[in-house]
Short mmCIF file of C-alpha atoms and ligand atoms in Angstrom, two decimals:
data_model
loop_
_atom_site.label_atom_id
_atom_site.label_comp_id
_atom_site.label_asym_id
_atom_site.label_seq_id
_atom_site.Cartn_x
_atom_site.Cartn_y
_atom_site.Cartn_z
CA UNK D 1 -16.36 -21.57 8.13
CA UNK D 2 -16.82 -18.76 11.00
CA UNK D 3 -15.15 -15.88 9.86
CA UNK D 4 -15.19 -12.66 12.46
CA UNK D 5 -16.54 -9.47 11.38
CA UNK D 6 -15.60 -7.58 14.58
CA UNK D 7 -11.65 -9.27 14.38
CA UNK D 8 -11.85 -7.98 10.78
CA UNK D 9 -12.67 -4.62 11.51
CA UNK D 10 -10.21 -4.23 14.34
CA UNK D 11 -7.27 -5.31 12.55
CA UNK D 12 -8.17 -2.75 9.64
CA UNK D 13 -8.22 0.16 12.43
CA UNK D 14 -5.27 -1.25 14.37
CA UNK D 15 -3.27 -1.33 10.75
CA UNK D 16 -4.55 2.45 10.26
CA UNK D 17 -3.13 3.67 13.43
CA UNK D 18 0.25 3.02 11.82
CA UNK D 19 1.05 6.00 10.04
CA UNK D 20 -2.30 7.70 10.82
CA UNK D 21 -2.30 11.42 9.61
CA UNK D 22 -4.30 12.91 11.91
CA UNK D 23 -6.60 14.13 8.98
CA UNK D 24 -9.89 11.97 8.56
CA UNK D 25 -9.16 8.41 8.74
CA UNK D 26 -5.93 9.17 6.45
CA UNK D 27 -2.58 7.19 6.27
CA UNK D 28 0.79 8.26 5.49
CA UNK D 29 2.67 4.80 5.01
CA UNK D 30 5.01 5.34 1.60
CA UNK D 31 6.83 2.23 0.53
CA UNK D 32 9.83 1.35 2.66
CA UNK D 33 9.39 4.64 4.88
CA UNK D 34 9.50 3.71 9.06
CA UNK D 35 5.84 3.45 9.29
CA UNK D 36 5.42 1.22 5.78
CA UNK D 37 7.86 -0.99 7.63
CA UNK D 38 6.55 -0.91 10.88
CA UNK D 39 3.34 -1.98 9.39
CA UNK D 40 4.65 -4.89 7.58
CA UNK D 41 6.11 -6.11 10.98
CA UNK D 42 2.70 -5.46 12.48
CA UNK D 43 1.07 -7.65 9.93
CA UNK D 44 3.71 -9.86 9.88
CA UNK D 45 3.09 -10.69 13.49
CA UNK D 46 -0.67 -11.15 12.77
CA UNK D 47 0.24 -13.81 10.21
CA UNK D 48 2.28 -15.67 12.58
CA UNK D 49 -0.34 -15.87 15.03
CA UNK D 50 -2.55 -17.06 12.48
CA UNK D 51 -0.03 -20.16 11.91
CA UNK D 52 1.34 -18.90 8.69
CA UNK D 53 4.88 -19.05 7.77
CA UNK D 54 6.21 -15.59 7.61
CA UNK D 55 8.56 -14.77 5.17
CA UNK D 56 9.79 -11.33 3.30
CA UNK D 57 11.03 -11.28 -0.05
CA UNK D 58 14.03 -9.22 -1.56
CA UNK D 59 11.76 -6.48 -2.90
CA UNK D 60 9.96 -5.95 0.42
CA UNK D 61 6.85 -7.95 -0.04
CA UNK D 62 5.18 -9.64 2.65
CA UNK D 63 4.00 -13.38 2.73
CA UNK D 64 2.27 -15.60 5.40
CA UNK D 65 2.49 -19.18 3.47
CA UNK D 66 -0.21 -21.63 4.42
CA UNK D 67 1.02 -25.36 4.29
CA UNK D 68 0.48 -27.19 0.88
CA UNK D 69 -1.17 -25.66 -2.42
CA UNK D 70 -3.23 -22.59 -1.29
CA UNK D 71 -5.31 -19.95 -2.50
CA UNK D 72 -3.11 -16.20 -2.16
CA UNK D 73 -5.23 -13.63 -0.91
CA UNK D 74 -3.91 -9.93 -0.64
CA UNK D 75 -3.11 -6.92 -2.02
CA UNK D 76 -0.69 -4.17 -0.42
CA UNK D 77 0.02 -2.00 3.06
CA UNK D 78 2.10 0.76 1.50
CA UNK D 79 -0.04 4.13 0.49
CA UNK D 80 0.43 7.37 -1.58
CA UNK D 81 2.01 10.21 0.13
CA UNK D 82 -1.36 11.15 1.12
CA UNK D 83 -3.64 7.90 1.45
CA UNK D 84 -6.87 6.28 2.53
CA UNK D 85 -7.20 3.65 5.09
CA UNK D 86 -8.44 1.07 3.05
CA UNK D 87 -6.36 1.60 -0.19
CA UNK D 88 -4.73 -1.90 -0.29
CA UNK D 89 -5.19 -2.80 3.42
CA UNK D 90 -8.55 -3.76 2.97
CA UNK D 91 -7.59 -6.99 0.45
CA UNK D 92 -4.40 -7.80 3.30
CA UNK D 93 -6.86 -7.55 6.26
CA UNK D 94 -9.34 -9.49 4.35
CA UNK D 95 -6.79 -12.04 3.18
CA UNK D 96 -5.49 -12.38 6.90
CA UNK D 97 -9.26 -12.93 8.37
CA UNK D 98 -9.93 -15.31 5.45
CA UNK D 99 -6.79 -17.55 6.06
CA UNK D 100 -7.40 -17.42 10.20
CA UNK D 101 -10.86 -18.77 9.80
CA UNK D 102 -9.80 -21.34 7.12
CA UNK D 103 -7.31 -22.30 9.68
CA UNK D 104 -9.74 -22.53 12.29
CA UNK D 105 -12.34 -24.51 10.13
CA UNK D 106 -9.28 -26.73 8.85
CA UNK D 107 -9.23 -25.44 5.29
CA UNK D 108 -9.29 -24.67 2.61
CA UNK D 109 -5.68 -23.55 2.59
CA UNK D 110 -5.53 -19.34 2.24
CA UNK D 111 -2.05 -17.67 2.05
CA UNK D 112 -1.70 -13.76 2.45
CA UNK D 113 0.58 -11.23 0.66
CA UNK D 114 1.18 -7.69 1.18
CA UNK D 115 2.81 -6.56 -1.92
CA UNK D 116 5.57 -3.59 -1.92
CA UNK D 117 5.18 -0.46 -3.37
CA UNK D 118 2.05 -0.80 -4.99
CA UNK D 119 1.60 2.69 -5.33
CA UNK D 120 4.41 3.56 -7.42
CA UNK D 121 7.00 5.29 -5.43
CA UNK D 122 9.76 4.09 -7.61
CA UNK D 123 7.71 2.56 -10.55
CA UNK D 124 4.56 0.74 -11.54
CA UNK D 125 3.20 -1.72 -8.86
CA UNK D 126 6.96 -2.27 -8.08
CA UNK D 127 6.80 -4.97 -5.88
CA UNK D 128 4.66 -7.48 -7.68
CA UNK D 129 6.02 -6.71 -11.27
CA UNK D 130 9.46 -7.97 -9.43
CA UNK D 131 8.10 -11.25 -8.13
CA UNK D 132 6.11 -11.81 -11.30
CA UNK D 133 9.16 -11.25 -13.65
CA UNK D 134 8.12 -8.56 -15.41
CA UNK D 135 10.79 -6.24 -13.87
CA UNK D 136 14.09 -7.63 -12.71
CA UNK D 137 15.41 -6.50 -9.09
CA UNK D 138 18.78 -4.95 -10.79
CA UNK D 139 16.62 -2.72 -13.01
CA UNK D 140 14.08 -2.08 -10.33
CA UNK D 141 17.40 -0.84 -7.88
CA UNK D 142 18.30 1.70 -10.60
CA UNK D 143 14.63 3.56 -10.55
CA UNK D 144 14.45 6.49 -8.19
CA UNK D 145 11.70 7.86 -6.76
CA UNK D 146 10.69 12.14 -7.26
CA UNK D 147 13.05 13.25 -4.29
CA UNK D 148 15.94 11.51 -6.34
CA UNK D 149 16.48 8.07 -3.88
CA UNK D 150 17.20 5.03 -5.70
CA UNK D 151 14.94 1.92 -5.01
CA UNK D 152 18.28 -0.12 -3.98
CA UNK D 153 19.03 2.73 -1.24
CA UNK D 154 15.08 2.41 -0.12
CA UNK D 155 14.87 -1.08 0.48
CA UNK D 156 18.09 -1.70 2.42
CA UNK D 157 15.76 -0.09 4.99
CA UNK D 158 14.19 -3.71 4.81
CA UNK D 159 17.83 -5.72 4.88
CA UNK D 160 17.38 -7.04 7.96
CA UNK D 161 14.07 -8.39 7.39
CA UNK D 162 14.44 -9.69 3.67
CA UNK D 163 14.89 -13.36 2.24
CA UNK D 164 14.41 -15.26 -0.58
CA UNK D 165 11.56 -15.02 -3.22
CA UNK D 166 8.45 -17.00 -2.42
CA UNK D 167 7.67 -20.04 -5.23
CA UNK D 168 4.44 -18.98 -6.90
CA UNK D 169 3.91 -22.59 -8.00
CA UNK D 170 2.66 -22.86 -4.34
CA UNK D 171 -0.32 -21.13 -4.85
CA UNK D 172 -3.59 -22.24 -6.83
CA UNK D 173 -4.66 -18.74 -7.77
CA UNK D 174 -5.00 -15.04 -6.50
CA UNK D 175 -7.73 -12.77 -5.20
CA UNK D 176 -7.38 -9.33 -4.43
CA UNK D 177 -10.06 -7.39 -2.59
CA UNK D 178 -9.89 -3.79 -3.02
CA UNK D 179 -12.19 -0.37 -2.77
CA UNK D 180 -13.31 0.50 -5.97
CA UNK D 181 -11.40 4.25 -5.90
CA UNK D 182 -14.15 5.17 -8.40
CA UNK D 183 -17.84 6.37 -8.63
CA UNK D 184 -19.97 3.77 -9.73
CA UNK D 185 -21.13 1.57 -7.33
CA UNK D 186 -21.24 4.29 -4.49
CA UNK D 187 -23.64 6.04 -6.99
CA UNK D 188 -25.63 2.85 -7.84
CA UNK D 189 -26.31 2.14 -4.36
CA UNK D 190 -24.48 -1.43 -4.88
CA UNK D 191 -22.33 -3.35 -2.70
CA UNK D 192 -20.07 -5.38 -4.66
CA UNK D 193 -18.10 -5.42 -7.80
CA UNK D 194 -16.40 -8.19 -9.67
CA UNK D 195 -13.79 -6.87 -11.77
CA UNK D 196 -13.72 -8.04 -15.37
CA UNK D 197 -10.42 -6.42 -16.58
CA UNK D 198 -7.75 -3.83 -15.15
CA UNK D 199 -6.90 -1.12 -17.57
CA UNK D 200 -3.31 -0.58 -18.93
CA UNK D 201 -0.98 2.29 -18.00
CA UNK D 202 1.66 4.02 -18.91
CA UNK D 203 4.00 6.44 -16.97
CA UNK D 204 7.44 8.77 -17.43
CA UNK D 205 8.65 11.99 -16.42
CA UNK D 206 9.21 14.90 -19.17
CA UNK D 207 11.83 17.22 -18.79
CA UNK D 208 11.69 20.88 -20.76
CA UNK D 209 15.21 22.71 -19.89
CA UNK D 210 14.89 26.52 -21.04
CA UNK D 211 17.20 29.25 -19.58
CA UNK D 212 17.28 30.55 -15.81
CA UNK D 213 17.16 33.97 -15.46
CA UNK D 214 16.05 37.46 -13.39
CA UNK D 215 12.51 37.54 -13.15
CA UNK D 216 12.52 41.82 -13.10
CA UNK D 217 14.69 42.05 -15.61
CA UNK D 218 14.49 39.94 -18.41
CA UNK D 219 11.64 41.16 -20.93
CA UNK D 220 9.09 38.46 -21.79
CA UNK D 221 10.19 37.93 -25.67
CA UNK D 222 13.61 36.93 -24.47
CA UNK D 223 12.40 34.64 -21.62
CA UNK D 224 12.87 30.53 -22.13
CA UNK D 225 10.68 29.91 -18.94
CA UNK D 226 10.23 26.14 -18.46
CA UNK D 227 6.68 26.88 -16.70
CA UNK D 228 5.41 28.65 -20.05
CA UNK D 229 6.62 25.18 -21.85
CA UNK D 230 4.73 22.80 -19.44
CA UNK D 231 1.63 25.48 -19.48
CA UNK D 232 1.50 25.36 -23.64
CA UNK D 233 2.41 21.70 -23.15
CA UNK D 234 -0.90 20.89 -21.25
CA UNK D 235 -3.22 22.77 -23.06
CA UNK D 236 -1.84 21.82 -26.51
CA UNK D 237 -1.95 17.97 -25.37
CA UNK D 238 -5.57 18.25 -24.17
CA UNK D 239 -6.79 19.46 -27.26
CA UNK D 240 -4.74 16.75 -29.41
CA UNK D 241 -5.60 13.52 -27.10
CA UNK D 242 -9.36 14.46 -27.80
CA UNK D 243 -8.68 13.10 -31.50
CA UNK D 244 -7.61 9.20 -30.13
CA UNK D 245 -9.21 8.78 -26.44
CA UNK D 246 -12.66 7.07 -25.44
CA UNK D 247 -14.38 8.48 -22.45
CA UNK D 248 -12.68 5.76 -20.37
CA UNK D 249 -9.06 7.29 -21.51
CA UNK D 250 -7.25 9.23 -18.64
CA UNK D 251 -4.22 11.36 -18.36
CA UNK D 252 -2.45 13.02 -15.37
CA UNK D 253 -0.02 15.55 -14.87
CA UNK D 254 0.65 14.35 -10.89
CA UNK D 255 4.16 15.67 -10.02
CA UNK D 256 5.78 18.97 -11.11
CA UNK D 257 9.34 19.84 -10.00
CA UNK D 258 10.22 23.61 -10.87
CA UNK D 259 13.76 24.53 -10.81
CA UNK D 260 14.96 26.23 -9.00
CA UNK D 261 11.44 27.33 -7.58
CA UNK D 262 11.69 30.95 -6.22
CA UNK D 263 9.39 34.17 -6.96
CA UNK D 264 12.16 35.98 -8.33
CA UNK D 265 13.45 33.68 -11.05
CA UNK D 266 12.40 32.73 -14.24
CA UNK D 267 12.41 28.69 -13.95
CA UNK D 268 14.86 27.40 -15.99
CA UNK D 269 13.82 23.42 -16.11
CA UNK D 270 10.74 21.47 -15.07
CA UNK D 271 10.14 17.71 -14.64
CA UNK D 272 7.24 16.72 -14.61
CA UNK D 273 5.23 13.06 -14.28
CA UNK D 274 2.77 12.11 -17.56
CA UNK D 275 0.68 8.73 -16.78
CA UNK D 276 -2.04 7.69 -19.22
CA UNK D 277 -4.37 4.86 -18.66
CA UNK D 278 -6.82 2.79 -21.23
CA UNK D 279 -8.01 -0.47 -21.81
CA UNK D 280 -6.71 -0.88 -25.20
CA UNK D 281 -3.05 -1.44 -25.56
CA UNK D 282 -3.29 -0.03 -29.33
CA UNK D 283 -4.60 3.25 -27.94
CA UNK D 284 -2.09 3.35 -24.99
CA UNK D 285 0.40 3.33 -28.05
CA UNK D 286 -1.44 6.24 -29.99
CA UNK D 287 -1.64 8.37 -26.64
CA UNK D 288 2.17 7.89 -26.21
CA UNK D 289 2.87 9.20 -29.91
CA UNK D 290 0.45 12.01 -29.32
CA UNK D 291 2.34 13.05 -26.03
CA UNK D 292 5.65 12.88 -27.36
CA UNK D 293 5.27 14.48 -30.60
CA UNK D 294 3.26 17.50 -28.68
CA UNK D 295 6.31 17.74 -26.12
CA UNK D 296 8.38 17.88 -28.91
CA UNK D 297 6.62 20.67 -31.13
CA UNK D 298 6.41 22.87 -27.64
CA UNK D 299 10.00 22.34 -27.14
CA UNK D 300 10.62 23.65 -30.46
CA UNK D 301 8.24 26.52 -30.17
CA UNK D 302 9.63 27.43 -26.92
CA UNK D 303 13.10 26.87 -27.21
CA UNK D 304 13.46 24.06 -24.84
CA UNK D 305 15.79 21.04 -24.67
CA UNK D 306 13.18 18.14 -24.25
CA UNK D 307 13.93 14.65 -22.73
CA UNK D 308 11.88 11.61 -21.68
CA UNK D 309 12.70 9.17 -18.61
CA UNK D 310 12.55 5.71 -19.48
CA UNK D 311 8.49 5.00 -19.76
CA UNK D 312 7.42 2.09 -17.28
CA UNK D 313 3.68 0.46 -18.07
CA UNK D 314 1.63 -2.34 -17.68
CA UNK D 315 -0.96 -3.69 -20.15
CA UNK D 316 -4.47 -4.13 -19.88
CA UNK D 317 -5.75 -7.64 -18.24
CA UNK D 318 -8.31 -9.91 -18.12
CA UNK D 319 -9.64 -11.67 -14.90
CA UNK D 320 -9.55 -15.48 -14.69
CA UNK D 321 -13.18 -16.54 -15.74
CA UNK D 322 -13.43 -19.46 -13.05
CA UNK D 323 -12.33 -17.20 -10.49
CA UNK D 324 -14.46 -14.50 -11.38
CA UNK D 325 -17.63 -17.09 -11.68
CA UNK D 326 -16.94 -17.75 -8.09
CA UNK D 327 -16.88 -14.18 -7.07
CA UNK D 328 -19.99 -13.57 -9.07
CA UNK D 329 -22.07 -16.68 -7.77
CA UNK D 330 -21.29 -15.68 -4.11
CA UNK D 331 -21.99 -11.93 -4.72
CA UNK D 332 -25.57 -12.74 -5.99
CA UNK D 333 -26.02 -15.50 -2.82
CA UNK D 334 -24.90 -12.43 -0.13
CA UNK D 335 -25.73 -9.31 -2.05
CA UNK D 336 -28.38 -10.32 -4.44
CA UNK D 337 -28.85 -7.40 -7.04
CA UNK D 338 -26.44 -5.14 -5.08
CA UNK D 339 -23.41 -5.94 -7.33
CA UNK D 340 -22.36 -5.85 -10.81
CA UNK D 341 -19.54 -6.78 -13.12
CA UNK D 342 -16.82 -3.76 -13.98
CA UNK D 343 -13.73 -2.98 -15.38
CA UNK D 344 -10.74 -1.81 -13.05
CA UNK D 345 -9.47 2.00 -13.90
CA UNK D 346 -7.29 2.05 -11.14
CA UNK D 347 -4.01 -0.47 -11.26
CA UNK D 348 -3.65 -3.27 -9.07
CA UNK D 349 -1.16 -6.08 -8.17
CA UNK D 350 -3.40 -8.41 -9.72
CA UNK D 351 -2.28 -7.35 -13.33
CA UNK D 352 1.11 -8.86 -12.28
CA UNK D 353 0.16 -12.04 -10.37
CA UNK D 354 -1.94 -13.12 -13.52
CA UNK D 355 1.42 -13.82 -15.07
CA UNK D 356 1.71 -16.48 -12.93
CA UNK D 357 -1.40 -17.89 -12.20
CA UNK D 358 -5.45 -17.29 -12.41
CA UNK D 359 -6.27 -14.19 -10.73
CA UNK D 360 -9.35 -12.17 -9.78
CA UNK D 361 -10.69 -9.41 -8.07
CA UNK D 362 -13.51 -7.86 -6.12
CA UNK D 363 -14.22 -4.08 -5.30
CA UNK D 364 -16.09 -2.69 -2.26
CA UNK D 365 -17.46 0.81 -2.66
CA UNK D 366 -15.54 4.15 -2.23
CA UNK D 367 -18.33 6.65 -0.78
CA UNK D 368 -18.17 9.37 -3.32
CA UNK D 369 -15.95 7.75 -5.37
CA UNK D 370 -12.98 9.23 -3.32
CA UNK D 371 -9.88 7.82 -3.06
CA UNK D 372 -6.06 8.62 -3.27
CA UNK D 373 -7.00 11.18 -0.26
CA UNK D 374 -6.93 11.36 3.76
CA UNK D 375 -10.78 11.63 2.91
CA UNK D 376 -11.34 7.68 1.18
CA UNK D 377 -13.70 5.86 3.00
CA UNK D 378 -16.15 2.93 2.62
CA UNK D 379 -19.12 1.91 4.45
CA UNK D 380 -18.55 -0.79 7.54
CA UNK D 381 -21.70 -2.54 6.28
CA UNK D 382 -19.92 -2.73 2.79
CA UNK D 383 -16.69 -4.26 4.45
CA UNK D 384 -18.70 -6.78 5.90
CA UNK D 385 -20.55 -7.42 2.83
CA UNK D 386 -17.04 -7.86 0.82
CA UNK D 387 -15.72 -10.33 4.03
CA UNK D 388 -18.79 -12.41 3.67
CA UNK D 389 -18.90 -12.33 -0.23
CA UNK D 390 -15.14 -13.74 -0.36
CA UNK D 391 -16.01 -16.23 2.61
CA UNK D 392 -18.78 -17.73 0.56
CA UNK D 393 -16.89 -17.91 -2.28
CA UNK D 394 -13.82 -19.38 -0.74
CA UNK D 395 -14.70 -23.08 -1.42
CA UNK D 396 -15.27 -22.47 -5.13
CA UNK D 397 -11.98 -20.33 -5.47
CA UNK D 398 -9.91 -22.87 -4.03
CA UNK D 399 -11.56 -25.57 -6.06
CA UNK D 400 -11.03 -23.73 -9.26
CA UNK D 401 -7.30 -23.39 -9.26
CA UNK D 402 -6.87 -26.93 -7.68
CA UNK D 403 -5.61 -25.83 -3.83
CA UNK D 404 -5.98 -28.03 -1.02
C1 LIG G 501 -2.65 2.65 -8.00
O1 LIG G 501 -2.86 3.19 -6.95
C2 LIG G 501 -3.16 3.25 -8.91
O2 LIG G 501 -2.69 4.51 -9.38
O3 LIG G 501 -4.00 3.09 -9.81
MN1 LIG G 502 -4.21 -0.07 -4.02
MN1 LIG G 503 -3.83 3.37 -4.45
#
């Protein structure tokens, strides 16, 4: 089978041009935005050119389906509000090149997917969660983004494209190639990571409601300032979590909405995101208890009304042993001693797909471990190395799942 590295790199750069931020190689393609839909239509054309049967499902997931039982390869093409050019796109375009090369060589059959809203504008890996059945479409339709737009409204922007859900039984397994998004491969000068397992996540919004008032006339002791409550919560939480976490545990307040948000008004309300991740379900639950108790204690002490949104999450998931072995053997063949087995601290669609079929993941290094920023990048030689490993692994990957 002859893969074409130049064609693969050209596709990656052509895709990057759709929603390019103009800063470094950054991209702005949030799920269901005009740029995201344009990118999906561009990918659909490439899939058609590759002889694949193109479908969009009701969540907006894009499929390029090969005939017969096939290996599914892909990732996502939506981005964070400030995203990198490779996060998700790498796995989709690698899938495309692999499917094309496999078609030209007469097999094995490779299908390609670009899942929708992996980056969680509305939830946590929304498109693959819906397809895998862990989140119903009706439930997803009630979810809102940080600006209050519902999933139902957002996905209506793709209504002219969408058809039925795709039957998972036609796929023998799933392989997702992705950038590492962390520092370990880059620091070690390695080119390939074969993923052992993906950590779990919990995500929700927390609201403190105090009293909006005048910033000049309200004495400090009479204030019920929602920002001060958030500040106290953050300090207390960092302190209390120390008792239950390990160095792998992470927690983030990444979005804060302060109401009404004016220099001269004591803010009466704050809504903020609260997310935490760990490889152990029991620890995720212990962290949840600490988070809820700390918020309640701070609310009591500062006179806030406290509420929590619905909590979304994904459990930690192990990757399939046979698919992993196929990737590891190919990594050792193509990049001897420049690869490792490793955990994924980032979330991926593979978590959801693993509920339906054997699933595995492979990483390429991220320069300086930087991702979820316009400055995310990977050396071209490492991108090509990843493609070569995937191509070398394809016969074993296809055979492992009983594909054609
Ligand atoms: C996915 O991008 C994640 O947040 O890990
Ligand atoms: Mn991603
Ligand atoms: Mn991401």
